[in-house]
Amino acid sequence: MAAPLTLLLIVAVTIRAVLYRSSLAELIAERVEVVSPITAWKRVIEGLALLDLGVSPYSGDVFHETPLIIYLFHFLVDYAEITFMLADVITAVALYFAVRDYNKKVFRKQKFALEADRYPHDCLELIRRPKEMFYIPLKVAMFYLLNPFTILSCVAKSTCGLNNAVISLFILTTIKGNVLLSAVFLCLATYQSIYPLTLCAPAMLYLMQHQFIPVNFRRVSFWWFVTQYLFMFLGSLLVLTCLSFFLLGSWDYMSSVYGFILSVPDLTPNIGLFWYFFAEMFEHFRLFFLCVFQINVFFYTIPLSIKLKEHPVFLMFMQLAVISIFKSYPTVGDTALYLAFLPVWGHLHRFLRNIFLVSCVLLACSALFPVLWHLWIYAGSANSNFYYAITLLFNVAQILLVSDYFYAFLRREHHLTSGLYLKKKDGSEATLVLK
Amino acid sequence: MAAHRCSYLAWLVFIFSLSGILVADGQETTLSGDHLVSAVENPQTDAETEKRAAEEPAVEERRWEATRAADAAEENQEFPASVATVLSSTPQLKDDFQEELVIRPLHSGDIYASFHFRTLWETDFMKGNKVSHYRLFPKSLGQVISKFSVRELHISFTQGYWRTMQWGQPYLPSPPGAELWVWFQDTVTDVDATWKELTNVLSGIFCASLNFIDSTNTVQPSASFKPLGIANVTDHRFLRYATLPREIVCTENLTPWKKLLPCGSKAGLAVLLKSEKLFHSSFHSQAVHIRPMCQDSQCKTPSWELRQTLNVVFDLHTSGQGKQEWSLFKMFSRTLTEACPLASSSKIYIDITDNPQEEQFELIPATPLLRQAVVLGDRRTFSVYDLTQQVTFGTVRSLNLLIRWKSTEGHMLRPLLHAERYVAGYGLQTGEIHTLMYNNHPFRSFSVLLLDSVPWYLRLYIHTLTVTSKGKDNKPSYIHYQPSKDRIRPHLLEMLVQLPPHSVTEVTVQFERALLKWTEYTPDPNHGFYVGSSVISALVPSTVAMDTNNTQERTLFSSFFPCKEESSYFVRVYTEPLLVNLPTPDFSMPYNVICLTCTVVAVGYGSLYNLLTRSFQVEEPNPGLAKRIANIIRKMRGVPPL
């Protein structure tokens, strides 16, 4: 299994290295779909240049990275390409091992259930087989590394790649059951871009499952674990913020990084929903809609955690998808991270309703983004509505994709408890509906 | 002097006998009457000196100035000692008004007329004592100075761009649009609030859109703008600089400007300022400069100088109908009949440096008076017309100065420092600002201070800044950069760059165009957004020092080494303002966008809500309506239902 993974890594790194050397790299680095005002490499360089001039990088509105990133690249600026390739490799490898462990666990659970004869007899075709599960980790790594979105993101040196690496390390440590490292990596991810905060819930659910702590509000062990985890998380967050403060000697970065993410002052077009909405917003409603849109990202955590408390990894996937759709400055790199999980849910394909349509729309949108951007910005023969329409369509497609997977997951779970071929009372074939 | 004192005492008695508002009126009339007397007296002495001046113009002029200074000094000593002790509450109204018109025929065939009006007032606004008696100094500005604790105020309104390569350096440079820079006194605690208030007040005084000056276009240059008057503070926290490159200057700005003159537009040179002609020109610039000055070398008596200038360039083809013949009437559609009675001096200067033997143009009527002055590092010769003398107006009692060209030959010395600027790149995403600075001096290099204030919506990337001259990297020795804050403050870039001799230095910096909120665009968003001129300030080596030709008459002992204090002079050059297009949203569909985006969010919410709250159930189809009715009937009949 190590050989195909190595081969995959070599291929992925070669593609990236070739693209770095080509003239395309500069073009890609300017693409608004690939880089956002937060993650743009140009802005990181600008921050370093400002630091060299003796100006605080946060005194202006160009640099919005965290102080740790600026200090990382203070030393690594000459090795940026290697750093970003390494980040992608780390992400892929971490996801590979995470998914392998998860699959092992799923398989073991399924074996126990089969031995206990818990599944209805007509559900045997839903049972997952080791043969098909064997290649899933490799597929996940491949989905991440060879995804054009990831490649573009890496070639543009979008710091989104680093965030993805941190998140995937968080996933790996969580699935491995390491509470402390899980909290630390989650804290790092949160420190980088607030939104991964919502991954707190699946992490705790998974770790509790791992340690056989029942999710029961009346149990002391539950509260003890939650306190423990939150203590580790908040403790490392405190350490990180203080470290950042001491690195630059001021709290300016708070408003410049987190204020920037939350209040969305930069309306540079991207693939998200925020930019055009707030460019066209009436000023006195701005704050209201800002709150609504930001709460929207965090809000799904609670109902999803309740519904999926038995399946924290799927919950994690859902959360990542929700974040990448509804965050304020999304890039294709964020999308690539949750798309990498799709092979893990390969067994749900028989329940997906509109996967063909959605994948066509996603492909068409990806192709249309640069075309309509060119028509608007360079040719002047289209206006902003064209590009906006495509972002809308892209987001609708993502939402449909995610909800389709959610539907399929829930439906499979239902079938596993109540049988695959449902009969009506009179014995005729029944249809399953949501009620 | 005795007569002076008598009239003064008489006036004091007059004050005591009258009351309230009448007093103020009386004071003004008496004093202006008093001044009229002295104005009438002066020409006699002047006339005597002018006769001698015909023989030795330059020397004579200087002597004439010296005698006047001595007179003033005598008055100073006598006046306060006797009167001020008697009545300390009486303000000392020591003010003086001068007016000048300088006409420079340009090599392009255009003509450059520059009006200078100066009011000097020996008073002290800074000590905090309230000044309530105004004579020549405009009360509106005086109140502004004392209320806002202004140390220096410079404001200019310009229509058109000064073409340095065709016209040479202007006497007072100004950027297109409105420019305002103010030094506040160090007693001001909240400079930003004072600045905001001041701009609003000035906006009212000059009928201009200065109220659009806010924190997004105000900067604090660290080195480019130094106080021009006496100043002991150079802390740039008390300096504010702002430009409005979009500002359009027109009659409504000229009228309030003219009202600040002691004679208004009723007498003196100001009668020429008729808007229908002034604004039918290639370049029009009007300015007000207020600064504290020293009257003597020890600086015992501070005084305030109000300098109003108006520069105008008339085009050969549009105003002159292509004929190289300019007269006051042709330029301004007025002739001069008198000097402003309140002015202590009122003169017209014609630059005849390139025309010493009248081989290029002739002046009608001719004047025997000449004057030399070092202007912008160049020694220039001027013909002088003194309007306080009746002789000047001749028998027709009207002066219509005529400049008639004989030949169109001759070339202008290229200006030593010259700059231009443009935006490179295509599309609405990124761009690059190029600033070119030309040093035309053949063998001397000099350093220039470049000041760029770029609005926040063009996001500058300072790491892309390059400075090259002669194909080589030219590292600036000083960079002051303040990055912008969105919707709060602009970028400020100040650099000290050394310009090698006979070279072009190119400064480039890349920027990114921001998408703004739809309400932040101007009413004509696709016209573009203006970026104010860069300001280039330099100490330029003088052309006098560079001058090695032997034709000019000079004394032998002075002509060998170039003279020291003339070896360099201060020049400020403004580049073109830029017009940059930004990407625009569709202004017609805010509702549509709000609805559509909310729909997408609702689709996301709805589909998740649907899956979260419902559960899978086997469908038990509802019986149809017909079947239900049939069942009811069957039930009534007592038959089992279907």
Short mmCIF file of C-alpha atoms in Angstrom, two decimals, chain A residues 30 42-43 45-46 49-50 55 58-62 265-267 273 275-277 279-283 286 296 299-300 303 307 318 373 376-378 383-385 388 392 396 399 403 406-407 410-411 414 425 430-435, chain B residues 426-430 459-463 479 481 483-487 489 510 512 515-519 583-587 589-591 593-594 596-598 600-601 603-605 607-608 610-612 614-621:
data_model
loop_
_atom_site.label_atom_id
_atom_site.label_comp_id
_atom_site.label_asym_id
_atom_site.label_seq_id
_atom_site.Cartn_x
_atom_site.Cartn_y
_atom_site.Cartn_z
CA GLU A 30 -4.06 36.28 -9.58
CA LYS A 42 0.98 38.43 -2.77
CA ARG A 43 -0.40 39.80 0.47
CA ILE A 45 4.84 39.04 0.64
CA GLU A 46 3.41 42.51 1.19
CA ALA A 49 7.80 43.90 2.93
CA LEU A 50 5.93 46.11 5.39
CA VAL A 55 5.67 49.34 9.45
CA TYR A 58 -1.55 45.15 10.42
CA SER A 59 -1.50 48.96 10.18
CA GLY A 60 -2.81 48.65 6.65
CA ASP A 61 -5.62 46.70 5.09
CA VAL A 62 -3.63 44.48 2.80
CA PRO A 265 -14.96 44.77 4.51
CA ASP A 266 -13.16 43.56 1.39
CA LEU A 267 -15.62 42.85 -1.38
CA LEU A 273 -21.99 34.36 -1.44
CA TRP A 275 -19.06 39.69 -1.86
CA TYR A 276 -21.85 40.69 -4.21
CA PHE A 277 -24.49 40.50 -1.54
CA ALA A 279 -21.63 45.16 -2.32
CA GLU A 280 -25.31 45.59 -3.15
CA MET A 281 -26.58 45.71 0.43
CA PHE A 282 -28.40 48.74 1.79
CA GLU A 283 -26.16 50.26 4.39
CA ARG A 286 -25.66 45.57 6.50
CA ASN A 296 -25.60 30.68 9.43
CA PHE A 299 -25.62 27.49 13.44
CA TYR A 300 -25.74 24.10 11.65
CA PRO A 303 -28.73 20.24 14.82
CA LYS A 307 -28.69 14.14 14.26
CA MET A 318 -20.72 18.01 6.73
CA TRP A 373 -14.42 36.85 -15.18
CA TRP A 376 -16.47 41.22 -17.06
CA ILE A 377 -13.03 42.47 -16.05
CA TYR A 378 -11.00 42.37 -19.26
CA ASN A 383 -21.00 42.85 -16.15
CA SER A 384 -20.71 41.70 -12.58
CA ASN A 385 -24.06 39.88 -12.73
CA TYR A 388 -22.32 36.55 -9.68
CA LEU A 392 -24.73 31.39 -7.16
CA VAL A 396 -26.35 25.81 -5.19
CA ILE A 399 -25.41 22.68 -1.36
CA SER A 403 -27.50 17.60 1.09
CA PHE A 406 -26.57 13.73 3.80
CA TYR A 407 -29.82 12.29 2.47
CA LEU A 410 -29.49 9.01 6.49
CA ARG A 411 -31.33 6.73 4.12
CA HIS A 414 -32.57 3.83 7.92
CA LYS A 425 -49.19 -3.47 4.89
CA ALA A 430 -43.58 0.81 -0.57
CA THR A 431 -41.79 4.06 -1.26
CA LEU A 432 -39.75 5.75 1.43
CA VAL A 433 -40.56 9.39 2.13
CA LEU A 434 -39.37 12.02 4.56
CA LYS A 435 -42.06 13.00 6.97
CA TYR B 426 -5.32 46.51 -18.78
CA GLY B 427 -8.47 45.12 -17.31
CA LEU B 428 -10.09 46.07 -14.06
CA GLN B 429 -8.23 43.77 -11.71
CA THR B 430 -4.73 45.11 -11.31
CA ARG B 459 -4.53 48.68 -2.98
CA LEU B 460 -0.84 49.41 -3.42
CA TYR B 461 1.63 46.58 -3.09
CA ILE B 462 4.72 48.22 -1.73
CA HIS B 463 6.84 45.14 -2.36
CA ILE B 479 10.97 55.76 2.34
CA TYR B 481 5.09 54.45 3.74
CA PRO B 483 -0.53 51.66 4.19
CA SER B 484 -4.18 52.45 3.70
CA LYS B 485 -7.06 51.41 5.88
CA ASP B 486 -10.23 50.55 4.03
CA ARG B 487 -12.68 53.45 4.12
CA ARG B 489 -7.27 56.54 5.25
CA GLN B 510 1.49 47.81 -8.66
CA GLU B 512 -5.19 46.11 -7.17
CA LEU B 515 -14.83 46.42 -5.68
CA LEU B 516 -16.71 48.96 -3.59
CA LYS B 517 -20.13 48.94 -2.06
CA TRP B 518 -22.65 50.23 -4.53
CA THR B 519 -23.29 53.37 -2.49
CA PRO B 583 -14.93 47.27 -11.43
CA THR B 584 -18.54 48.15 -10.79
CA PRO B 585 -21.45 46.10 -9.56
CA ASP B 586 -24.76 46.39 -11.34
CA PHE B 587 -26.40 49.37 -9.70
CA MET B 589 -30.43 45.33 -9.01
CA PRO B 590 -29.78 45.48 -5.29
CA TYR B 591 -33.15 43.91 -4.59
CA VAL B 593 -29.16 40.36 -5.56
CA ILE B 594 -30.52 40.35 -2.04
CA LEU B 596 -31.24 35.68 -5.09
CA THR B 597 -28.47 35.31 -2.52
CA CYS B 598 -30.99 34.88 0.27
CA VAL B 600 -29.46 30.29 -2.14
CA VAL B 601 -28.90 30.52 1.59
CA VAL B 603 -31.96 26.47 -0.27
CA GLY B 604 -29.05 25.43 1.91
CA TYR B 605 -30.98 25.96 5.10
CA SER B 607 -32.54 21.20 2.45
CA LEU B 608 -30.60 20.66 5.66
CA ASN B 610 -35.67 19.07 5.79
CA LEU B 611 -33.22 16.26 6.44
CA LEU B 612 -32.62 17.21 10.05
CA ARG B 614 -37.91 14.71 9.31
CA SER B 615 -37.48 10.99 9.39
CA PHE B 616 -37.93 8.29 6.79
CA GLN B 617 -41.31 6.63 6.70
CA VAL B 618 -43.04 4.23 4.42
CA GLU B 619 -45.53 6.09 2.29
CA GLU B 620 -49.15 5.32 3.04
CA PRO B 621 -50.94 7.02 0.18
#
